[in-house]
Amino acid sequence: METLEAKLGYHFKDRALLENALTHSSYANENRGALGSNERLEFLGDSVLGMVTADFLFKEHPDLPEGDLTRTRAALVCEESLVEVADLLDLGAYLKLGRGEEAGGGRERPSIRADAVEAVLAAVYLDGGLVEARKIIQRFILDKETEKSASRDYKTTLQELVQRESGQVLTYRLTGESGPDHAKVFSVEVDLNGQKVGEGTGHSKKEAEQMAARAAIARLDQ
């Protein structure tokens, strides 16, 4: 457990919370006298993760409309994202599984590992409060997404997406400028076959186009 705590960057005052977070229902059902399953913690962790992520996106992207915020949050807290966190923590190695689940490859099952991440977040929240839970979510999910976004060419990705069908035409249109010259903000709209599919803002036209493309990807790639 100490190794896992080191990876998390958090040491529990009540380590039983962490043990509970790693206990799958299959183990709890086979060992009635042991800790209960992590399902209740998973429920709480899902809410903590969603709230922290929503708060981050709301403050970090004041230009994004509600629909885009919702889609971005969904991408950040999806099973695939949580499995990436589980892999970074090697969480599967610490899970307590029932014999049948163990034999069936439960340690590698994406849904089990993703649920365990949510349960661990809840355990941290209960043990150390929202500030500590937020630190872990920031480090393992939000910062990683920021790094990905910084290196991602959304315009190219959008072009590749729409080219799945022939005859698709993308156009970017500057829709506004605001602010002083040293801190100007540009607004751009991207249209697909003449219909708006995304909009974004940035401190350069290029950045605004990238943000518009990002919004369009979130809308179209569903």
Coordinates of N, CA and C in Angstrom, one line a residue:
M1 N 0.8 -1.2 0.0 CA 0.0 0.0 0.0 C 0.9 1.3 0.0
E2 N 2.0 1.2 0.6 CA 2.9 2.4 0.7 C 3.3 2.8 -0.7
T3 N 3.6 1.8 -1.5 CA 4.0 2.0 -2.9 C 2.9 2.8 -3.7
L4 N 1.7 2.3 -3.5 CA 0.6 2.9 -4.2 C 0.4 4.4 -3.6
E5 N 0.5 4.5 -2.3 CA 0.4 5.9 -1.8 C 1.4 6.8 -2.3
A6 N 2.7 6.3 -2.5 CA 3.7 7.1 -3.1 C 3.4 7.5 -4.5
K7 N 2.8 6.6 -5.3 CA 2.4 6.9 -6.7 C 1.3 8.0 -6.7
L8 N 0.4 7.8 -5.7 CA -0.7 8.8 -5.6 C -0.2 10.2 -5.2
G9 N 0.9 10.2 -4.4 CA 1.3 11.4 -3.8 C 0.5 11.8 -2.6
Y10 N -0.1 10.8 -2.0 CA -1.0 11.0 -0.8 C -0.9 9.8 0.1
H11 N -0.7 10.1 1.4 CA -0.7 9.1 2.5 C -1.9 9.2 3.3
F12 N -2.6 8.0 3.5 CA -3.9 8.0 4.2 C -3.7 8.0 5.7
K13 N -4.5 8.7 6.3 CA -4.6 8.7 7.8 C -5.4 7.4 8.2
D14 N -6.4 7.1 7.4 CA -7.2 5.9 7.6 C -7.0 5.0 6.4
R15 N -6.0 4.1 6.5 CA -5.7 3.2 5.3 C -6.8 2.3 5.0
A16 N -7.7 2.0 5.9 CA -8.9 1.1 5.6 C -9.7 1.7 4.5
L17 N -9.7 3.0 4.3 CA -10.5 3.6 3.2 C -9.9 3.2 1.9
L18 N -8.5 3.2 1.8 CA -7.9 2.8 0.6 C -8.1 1.3 0.3
E19 N -8.0 0.5 1.3 CA -8.3 -0.9 1.2 C -9.7 -1.2 0.7
N20 N -10.6 -0.4 1.2 CA -12.0 -0.6 0.8 C -12.2 -0.2 -0.7
A21 N -11.4 0.9 -1.1 CA -11.5 1.3 -2.5 C -11.0 0.3 -3.5
L22 N -10.2 -0.6 -3.0 CA -9.5 -1.6 -3.9 C -10.3 -3.0 -3.8
T23 N -11.4 -3.0 -3.0 CA -12.1 -4.3 -2.8 C -13.2 -4.4 -3.8
H24 N -13.1 -5.3 -4.8 CA -14.2 -5.5 -5.7 C -15.3 -6.3 -5.1
S25 N -16.5 -6.2 -5.6 CA -17.7 -6.9 -5.1 C -17.5 -8.4 -5.1
S26 N -16.8 -8.9 -6.1 CA -16.6 -10.4 -6.1 C -15.8 -10.8 -4.9
Y27 N -14.8 -10.1 -4.4 CA -14.1 -10.4 -3.2 C -14.9 -10.3 -2.0
A28 N -15.7 -9.2 -1.9 CA -16.5 -8.9 -0.8 C -17.6 -10.0 -0.6
N29 N -18.1 -10.5 -1.7 CA -19.1 -11.5 -1.7 C -18.6 -12.9 -1.2
E30 N -17.3 -13.1 -1.5 CA -16.7 -14.4 -1.1 C -16.1 -14.3 0.3
N31 N -16.0 -13.1 0.8 CA -15.4 -12.9 2.2 C -16.3 -12.0 3.0
R32 N -17.3 -12.6 3.5 CA -18.3 -11.8 4.2 C -17.8 -11.0 5.4
G33 N -16.8 -11.5 6.0 CA -16.3 -10.8 7.2 C -15.3 -9.7 6.9
A34 N -14.9 -9.6 5.6 CA -14.0 -8.6 5.2 C -14.6 -7.2 4.9
L35 N -13.9 -6.3 4.4 CA -14.4 -5.0 4.0 C -15.5 -5.2 3.0
G36 N -16.5 -4.2 2.9 CA -17.5 -4.2 1.9 C -16.8 -3.9 0.6
S37 N -17.6 -4.0 -0.5 CA -17.1 -3.7 -1.8 C -16.9 -2.2 -2.0
N38 N -16.2 -1.8 -3.1 CA -15.9 -0.4 -3.3 C -17.0 0.3 -4.1
E39 N -18.2 -0.3 -4.2 CA -19.2 0.3 -5.1 C -19.8 1.6 -4.5
R40 N -19.9 1.7 -3.2 CA -20.4 3.0 -2.7 C -19.3 4.1 -2.9
L41 N -18.1 3.7 -2.7 CA -17.0 4.7 -2.9 C -16.9 5.1 -4.4
E42 N -17.2 4.1 -5.3 CA -17.2 4.4 -6.7 C -18.3 5.5 -7.0
F43 N -19.4 5.3 -6.4 CA -20.5 6.3 -6.6 C -20.1 7.7 -6.2
L44 N -19.5 7.8 -5.0 CA -19.1 9.1 -4.5 C -17.9 9.6 -5.4
G45 N -17.0 8.8 -5.7 CA -15.9 9.3 -6.5 C -16.3 9.8 -7.9
D46 N -17.3 9.2 -8.5 CA -17.8 9.7 -9.8 C -18.3 11.1 -9.6
S47 N -19.0 11.4 -8.6 CA -19.5 12.8 -8.3 C -18.3 13.8 -8.0
V48 N -17.4 13.3 -7.2 CA -16.2 14.2 -6.9 C -15.4 14.5 -8.2
L49 N -15.2 13.5 -9.0 CA -14.4 13.7 -10.2 C -15.2 14.6 -11.2
G50 N -16.5 14.4 -11.3 CA -17.3 15.2 -12.2 C -17.3 16.7 -11.8
M51 N -17.5 16.9 -10.5 CA -17.5 18.3 -10.0 C -16.2 19.0 -10.2
V52 N -15.1 18.3 -9.8 CA -13.8 19.0 -9.9 C -13.5 19.3 -11.4
T53 N -13.8 18.3 -12.3 CA -13.6 18.5 -13.7 C -14.4 19.7 -14.3
A54 N -15.7 19.7 -13.9 CA -16.6 20.8 -14.3 C -16.1 22.1 -13.8
D55 N -15.6 22.2 -12.6 CA -15.1 23.5 -12.1 C -13.9 23.9 -12.8
F56 N -13.0 23.0 -13.1 CA -11.8 23.3 -13.9 C -12.1 23.8 -15.3
L57 N -13.0 23.1 -16.0 CA -13.4 23.5 -17.3 C -14.1 24.9 -17.4
F58 N -15.0 25.1 -16.4 CA -15.7 26.3 -16.3 C -14.8 27.5 -16.2
K59 N -13.7 27.4 -15.3 CA -12.8 28.5 -15.1 C -11.7 28.6 -16.2
E60 N -11.3 27.4 -16.7 CA -10.3 27.4 -17.7 C -10.7 27.8 -19.1
H61 N -12.0 27.6 -19.4 CA -12.5 27.9 -20.8 C -13.8 28.8 -20.7
P62 N -13.6 30.0 -20.3 CA -14.8 30.9 -20.2 C -15.6 31.1 -21.5
D63 N -14.9 30.8 -22.6 CA -15.6 31.0 -23.9 C -16.4 29.8 -24.4
L64 N -16.3 28.7 -23.8 CA -17.0 27.5 -24.2 C -18.4 27.5 -23.8
P65 N -19.4 27.2 -24.7 CA -20.8 27.1 -24.3 C -21.1 25.8 -23.5
E66 N -22.2 25.7 -23.0 CA -22.6 24.6 -22.1 C -22.4 23.2 -22.8
G67 N -22.9 23.1 -24.0 CA -22.8 21.9 -24.7 C -21.3 21.4 -24.9
D68 N -20.4 22.3 -25.2 CA -19.0 21.9 -25.4 C -18.4 21.6 -24.1
L69 N -18.8 22.3 -23.0 CA -18.3 21.9 -21.7 C -18.7 20.5 -21.3
T70 N -19.9 20.2 -21.6 CA -20.5 18.9 -21.2 C -19.7 17.8 -22.0
R71 N -19.5 18.0 -23.3 CA -18.8 17.0 -24.1 C -17.4 16.8 -23.6
T72 N -16.7 18.0 -23.3 CA -15.3 17.9 -22.9 C -15.2 17.2 -21.5
R73 N -16.1 17.5 -20.6 CA -16.1 16.8 -19.3 C -16.3 15.3 -19.5
A74 N -17.2 14.9 -20.4 CA -17.5 13.5 -20.6 C -16.2 12.8 -21.1
A75 N -15.5 13.5 -22.0 CA -14.3 12.9 -22.5 C -13.2 12.7 -21.5
L76 N -13.1 13.6 -20.5 CA -12.1 13.6 -19.5 C -12.4 12.5 -18.4
V77 N -13.7 12.3 -18.2 CA -14.0 11.3 -17.1 C -14.5 10.0 -17.6
C78 N -14.3 9.7 -18.9 CA -14.8 8.5 -19.5 C -13.9 7.3 -19.0
E79 N -14.4 6.1 -19.3 CA -13.7 4.9 -18.9 C -12.3 4.9 -19.4
E80 N -12.1 5.2 -20.7 CA -10.7 5.2 -21.3 C -9.8 6.1 -20.6
S81 N -10.2 7.3 -20.2 CA -9.4 8.2 -19.4 C -9.0 7.6 -18.1
L82 N -10.0 7.0 -17.4 CA -9.7 6.5 -16.1 C -8.8 5.3 -16.1
V83 N -8.9 4.5 -17.2 CA -8.1 3.3 -17.3 C -6.6 3.8 -17.5
E84 N -6.4 4.9 -18.2 CA -5.1 5.5 -18.3 C -4.5 5.8 -16.9
V85 N -5.3 6.4 -16.1 CA -4.9 6.7 -14.7 C -4.6 5.4 -13.9
A86 N -5.4 4.4 -14.1 CA -5.2 3.1 -13.4 C -3.9 2.5 -13.9
D87 N -3.5 2.6 -15.2 CA -2.3 2.1 -15.7 C -1.1 2.8 -15.1
L88 N -1.2 4.1 -14.9 CA -0.1 4.9 -14.4 C 0.1 4.5 -12.9
L89 N -0.9 4.2 -12.2 CA -0.8 3.7 -10.8 C -0.6 2.3 -10.6
D90 N -0.7 1.5 -11.8 CA -0.6 0.0 -11.7 C -1.7 -0.5 -10.7
L91 N -2.8 0.1 -10.8 CA -3.9 -0.1 -9.8 C -4.4 -1.6 -9.9
G92 N -4.3 -2.2 -11.1 CA -4.8 -3.6 -11.2 C -4.1 -4.5 -10.2
A93 N -2.8 -4.2 -10.0 CA -2.0 -5.1 -9.1 C -2.4 -5.1 -7.7
Y94 N -3.2 -4.0 -7.3 CA -3.6 -3.9 -5.9 C -5.0 -4.3 -5.6
L95 N -5.7 -4.6 -6.6 CA -7.2 -5.0 -6.4 C -7.3 -6.3 -5.7
K96 N -8.4 -6.3 -4.9 CA -8.8 -7.5 -4.2 C -10.0 -8.1 -5.0
L97 N -9.8 -9.2 -5.6 CA -10.8 -9.8 -6.5 C -11.2 -11.2 -6.0
G98 N -12.4 -11.6 -6.2 CA -12.9 -13.0 -5.9 C -12.1 -13.9 -6.9
R99 N -12.2 -15.2 -6.5 CA -11.5 -16.2 -7.3 C -11.9 -16.3 -8.7
G100 N -13.2 -16.2 -8.9 CA -13.8 -16.3 -10.3 C -13.4 -15.1 -11.1
E101 N -13.4 -13.9 -10.5 CA -13.1 -12.7 -11.2 C -11.6 -12.7 -11.5
E102 N -10.8 -13.2 -10.6 CA -9.3 -13.3 -10.8 C -9.0 -14.2 -11.9
A103 N -9.7 -15.4 -11.9 CA -9.4 -16.4 -13.0 C -9.9 -15.8 -14.4
G104 N -10.9 -15.0 -14.4 CA -11.4 -14.4 -15.6 C -10.7 -13.2 -16.1
G105 N -9.6 -12.9 -15.5 CA -8.8 -11.7 -16.0 C -9.3 -10.4 -15.5
G106 N -9.9 -10.4 -14.3 CA -10.5 -9.1 -13.8 C -9.5 -8.0 -13.6
R107 N -8.3 -8.3 -13.3 CA -7.3 -7.3 -13.1 C -7.0 -6.4 -14.4
E108 N -7.3 -7.0 -15.5 CA -7.1 -6.3 -16.8 C -8.4 -5.8 -17.3
R109 N -9.5 -6.0 -16.7 CA -10.8 -5.5 -17.2 C -10.9 -4.0 -17.0
P110 N -11.1 -3.3 -18.1 CA -11.2 -1.8 -18.1 C -12.2 -1.3 -17.1
S111 N -13.4 -1.9 -17.1 CA -14.5 -1.3 -16.2 C -14.1 -1.4 -14.8
I112 N -13.5 -2.5 -14.4 CA -13.1 -2.7 -13.0 C -12.0 -1.8 -12.6
R113 N -11.0 -1.6 -13.5 CA -9.9 -0.6 -13.1 C -10.4 0.8 -13.1
A114 N -11.3 1.2 -14.0 CA -11.9 2.5 -14.1 C -12.7 2.8 -12.8
D115 N -13.5 1.8 -12.4 CA -14.3 2.0 -11.2 C -13.4 2.1 -10.0
A116 N -12.3 1.4 -10.0 CA -11.4 1.5 -8.8 C -10.8 2.8 -8.7
V117 N -10.5 3.5 -9.8 CA -9.9 4.8 -9.8 C -10.9 5.8 -9.1
E118 N -12.2 5.7 -9.5 CA -13.2 6.5 -8.9 C -13.3 6.3 -7.4
A119 N -13.2 5.0 -7.0 CA -13.3 4.6 -5.6 C -12.1 5.2 -4.8
V120 N -10.9 5.1 -5.4 CA -9.7 5.7 -4.7 C -9.9 7.2 -4.6
L121 N -10.4 7.9 -5.6 CA -10.6 9.3 -5.5 C -11.6 9.6 -4.3
A122 N -12.6 8.8 -4.2 CA -13.5 9.0 -3.1 C -12.9 8.8 -1.7
A123 N -12.0 7.8 -1.7 CA -11.3 7.5 -0.4 C -10.4 8.6 0.0
V124 N -9.7 9.2 -1.0 CA -8.9 10.4 -0.7 C -9.7 11.5 -0.3
Y125 N -10.9 11.7 -0.9 CA -11.8 12.8 -0.5 C -12.3 12.6 0.9
L126 N -12.6 11.4 1.3 CA -13.1 11.2 2.7 C -12.0 11.3 3.7
D127 N -10.8 10.9 3.3 CA -9.7 10.9 4.2 C -9.0 12.3 4.4
G128 N -8.9 13.0 3.2 CA -8.2 14.3 3.3 C -8.9 15.5 2.8
G129 N -10.2 15.3 2.3 CA -10.9 16.5 1.9 C -10.8 16.7 0.4
L130 N -11.6 17.7 -0.1 CA -11.7 18.0 -1.5 C -10.4 18.5 -2.0
V131 N -9.6 19.3 -1.2 CA -8.3 19.8 -1.7 C -7.4 18.7 -2.1
E132 N -7.3 17.7 -1.4 CA -6.4 16.6 -1.7 C -6.9 15.8 -2.9
A133 N -8.2 15.6 -2.9 CA -8.8 14.9 -4.1 C -8.6 15.7 -5.4
R134 N -8.7 17.0 -5.3 CA -8.5 17.8 -6.4 C -7.1 17.8 -6.9
K135 N -6.1 17.7 -6.0 CA -4.7 17.6 -6.4 C -4.4 16.4 -7.3
I136 N -5.0 15.3 -6.9 CA -4.8 14.0 -7.6 C -5.5 14.1 -9.0
I137 N -6.7 14.6 -9.0 CA -7.4 14.7 -10.3 C -6.7 15.6 -11.2
Q138 N -6.2 16.7 -10.7 CA -5.4 17.7 -11.5 C -4.2 17.0 -12.1
R139 N -3.5 16.3 -11.2 CA -2.2 15.7 -11.7 C -2.4 14.6 -12.7
F140 N -3.4 13.7 -12.5 CA -3.5 12.5 -13.3 C -4.4 12.7 -14.5
I141 N -5.3 13.7 -14.4 CA -6.3 13.8 -15.5 C -6.3 15.2 -16.2
L142 N -6.4 16.2 -15.4 CA -6.5 17.5 -16.0 C -5.2 18.0 -16.6
D143 N -4.1 17.8 -15.9 CA -2.8 18.3 -16.4 C -2.4 17.4 -17.6
K144 N -2.8 16.2 -17.6 CA -2.4 15.3 -18.8 C -3.2 15.8 -20.0
E145 N -4.5 16.2 -19.8 CA -5.3 16.6 -20.9 C -4.7 18.0 -21.4
T146 N -4.3 18.8 -20.5 CA -3.7 20.1 -20.9 C -2.4 19.9 -21.8
E147 N -1.6 18.9 -21.4 CA -0.4 18.6 -22.2 C -0.8 18.0 -23.6
K148 N -1.8 17.2 -23.6 CA -2.3 16.6 -24.9 C -2.8 17.8 -25.8
S149 N -3.6 18.7 -25.2 CA -4.2 19.8 -26.0 C -3.1 20.7 -26.5
A150 N -2.0 20.9 -25.8 CA -1.0 21.8 -26.2 C -0.3 21.3 -27.5
S151 N -0.2 20.0 -27.6 CA 0.6 19.4 -28.7 C -0.4 18.9 -29.8
R152 N -1.6 19.1 -29.7 CA -2.6 18.5 -30.6 C -2.9 19.5 -31.7
D153 N -2.9 19.1 -32.9 CA -3.4 19.9 -34.1 C -4.8 19.6 -34.4
Y154 N -5.7 20.4 -33.8 CA -7.1 20.1 -33.9 C -7.6 20.3 -35.4
K155 N -7.0 21.3 -36.0 CA -7.5 21.5 -37.4 C -7.2 20.3 -38.3
T156 N -6.0 19.7 -38.1 CA -5.7 18.5 -38.9 C -6.6 17.4 -38.6
T157 N -6.9 17.2 -37.3 CA -7.7 16.1 -36.8 C -9.2 16.3 -37.3
L158 N -9.6 17.6 -37.3 CA -11.0 17.8 -37.9 C -11.0 17.6 -39.4
Q159 N -10.0 18.0 -40.1 CA -10.0 17.7 -41.5 C -10.0 16.2 -41.8
E160 N -9.3 15.4 -41.0 CA -9.3 14.0 -41.2 C -10.6 13.4 -40.9
L161 N -11.3 14.0 -39.9 CA -12.6 13.5 -39.5 C -13.6 13.7 -40.6
V162 N -13.7 14.9 -41.1 CA -14.7 15.2 -42.1 C -14.4 14.5 -43.5
Q163 N -13.2 14.2 -43.7 CA -12.8 13.5 -45.0 C -13.2 12.1 -45.0
R164 N -13.8 11.6 -44.0 CA -14.4 10.2 -44.0 C -15.5 10.1 -45.0
E165 N -16.1 11.2 -45.3 CA -17.1 11.3 -46.4 C -16.6 12.3 -47.5
S166 N -16.8 12.0 -48.7 CA -16.3 12.8 -49.8 C -17.1 14.1 -50.0
G167 N -16.5 15.1 -50.5 CA -17.2 16.3 -50.8 C -17.5 17.3 -49.6
Q168 N -16.8 17.0 -48.5 CA -17.0 17.9 -47.3 C -16.0 19.1 -47.4
V169 N -16.6 20.3 -47.1 CA -15.8 21.5 -47.2 C -15.8 22.2 -45.9
L170 N -14.6 22.5 -45.3 CA -14.5 23.2 -44.1 C -14.0 24.6 -44.4
T171 N -14.5 25.6 -43.7 CA -14.1 27.0 -43.8 C -14.0 27.6 -42.4
Y172 N -13.0 28.4 -42.2 CA -12.8 29.1 -41.0 C -13.1 30.6 -41.2
R173 N -13.8 31.2 -40.3 CA -14.2 32.6 -40.5 C -14.0 33.4 -39.2
L174 N -13.3 34.5 -39.4 CA -13.1 35.4 -38.2 C -14.4 36.2 -38.0
T175 N -14.9 36.0 -36.7 CA -16.2 36.6 -36.4 C -16.1 37.8 -35.5
G176 N -14.9 38.1 -34.9 CA -14.8 39.2 -34.0 C -13.4 39.4 -33.4
E177 N -13.1 40.6 -33.0 CA -11.9 40.9 -32.2 C -12.3 41.8 -31.1
S178 N -11.6 41.6 -30.0 CA -11.9 42.5 -28.8 C -10.6 42.6 -28.0
G179 N -10.6 43.7 -27.1 CA -9.5 43.9 -26.2 C -8.4 44.8 -26.9
P180 N -7.5 45.3 -26.0 CA -6.4 46.1 -26.5 C -5.4 45.4 -27.4
D181 N -4.6 46.1 -28.1 CA -3.7 45.5 -29.0 C -2.7 44.5 -28.4
H182 N -2.3 44.8 -27.1 CA -1.4 43.9 -26.5 C -2.0 42.6 -25.8
A183 N -3.4 42.6 -25.8 CA -4.1 41.4 -25.3 C -5.4 41.2 -26.1
K184 N -5.2 41.2 -27.4 CA -6.4 41.1 -28.2 C -6.9 39.6 -28.2
V185 N -8.2 39.5 -28.3 CA -8.9 38.2 -28.3 C -9.6 38.1 -29.7
F186 N -9.4 37.0 -30.4 CA -10.0 36.8 -31.7 C -11.1 35.7 -31.5
S187 N -12.2 35.8 -32.3 CA -13.2 34.8 -32.3 C -13.3 34.3 -33.7
V188 N -13.4 33.0 -33.8 CA -13.4 32.3 -35.1 C -14.6 31.2 -35.1
E189 N -15.2 31.1 -36.2 CA -16.2 30.1 -36.5 C -15.8 29.2 -37.6
V190 N -16.0 27.9 -37.4 CA -15.7 26.9 -38.4 C -17.0 26.3 -39.0
D191 N -17.1 26.3 -40.3 CA -18.3 25.9 -40.9 C -18.0 24.6 -41.7
L192 N -19.0 23.7 -41.7 CA -18.9 22.5 -42.5 C -20.0 22.5 -43.5
N193 N -19.6 22.6 -44.8 CA -20.6 22.7 -45.9 C -21.6 23.9 -45.6
G194 N -21.0 25.0 -45.1 CA -21.8 26.2 -44.9 C -22.6 26.2 -43.6
Q195 N -22.5 25.2 -42.8 CA -23.2 25.2 -41.5 C -22.2 25.2 -40.3
K196 N -22.5 26.1 -39.4 CA -21.5 26.2 -38.2 C -21.5 24.9 -37.4
V197 N -20.3 24.5 -37.2 CA -20.1 23.3 -36.4 C -19.2 23.5 -35.1
G198 N -18.6 24.7 -35.1 CA -17.8 25.0 -33.9 C -17.4 26.5 -33.9
E199 N -17.0 27.0 -32.7 CA -16.5 28.3 -32.6 C -15.5 28.3 -31.4
G200 N -14.6 29.3 -31.5 CA -13.6 29.3 -30.4 C -12.9 30.7 -30.4
T201 N -12.2 30.9 -29.3 CA -11.5 32.2 -29.2 C -10.0 31.9 -28.8
G202 N -9.2 32.9 -29.0 CA -7.8 32.8 -28.7 C -7.1 34.1 -28.9
H203 N -5.8 34.2 -28.4 CA -5.1 35.4 -28.5 C -4.4 35.6 -29.8
S204 N -4.6 34.7 -30.7 CA -4.2 34.8 -32.1 C -5.3 34.1 -33.0
K205 N -5.3 34.5 -34.3 CA -6.3 33.9 -35.2 C -6.0 32.4 -35.2
K206 N -4.7 32.0 -35.2 CA -4.4 30.5 -35.3 C -4.9 29.8 -34.1
E207 N -4.7 30.4 -32.9 CA -5.2 29.7 -31.7 C -6.7 29.6 -31.7
A208 N -7.4 30.7 -32.1 CA -8.9 30.7 -32.2 C -9.4 29.6 -33.2
E209 N -8.7 29.5 -34.3 CA -9.1 28.4 -35.2 C -8.9 27.0 -34.6
Q210 N -7.8 26.8 -33.9 CA -7.6 25.5 -33.2 C -8.7 25.3 -32.2
M211 N -9.1 26.3 -31.5 CA -10.2 26.1 -30.5 C -11.5 25.8 -31.1
A212 N -11.8 26.5 -32.3 CA -13.0 26.3 -33.0 C -13.0 24.8 -33.6
A213 N -11.9 24.4 -34.1 CA -11.8 23.0 -34.6 C -12.0 22.0 -33.4
R214 N -11.4 22.3 -32.3 CA -11.6 21.4 -31.1 C -13.1 21.3 -30.8
A215 N -13.8 22.4 -30.7 CA -15.2 22.4 -30.4 C -16.0 21.6 -31.5
A216 N -15.6 21.7 -32.7 CA -16.3 21.0 -33.8 C -16.0 19.5 -33.7
I217 N -14.8 19.1 -33.3 CA -14.5 17.7 -33.1 C -15.4 17.1 -32.0
A218 N -15.5 17.8 -30.9 CA -16.3 17.3 -29.8 C -17.8 17.2 -30.2
R219 N -18.2 18.0 -31.2 CA -19.6 17.9 -31.6 C -19.8 16.8 -32.6
L220 N -18.9 16.7 -33.5 CA -19.1 15.7 -34.7 C -18.7 14.3 -34.3
D221 N -17.6 14.1 -33.5 CA -17.1 12.8 -33.2 C -17.8 12.1 -32.1
Q222 N -19.1 11.8 -32.3 CA -19.9 11.2 -31.2 C -20.5 9.9 -31.7

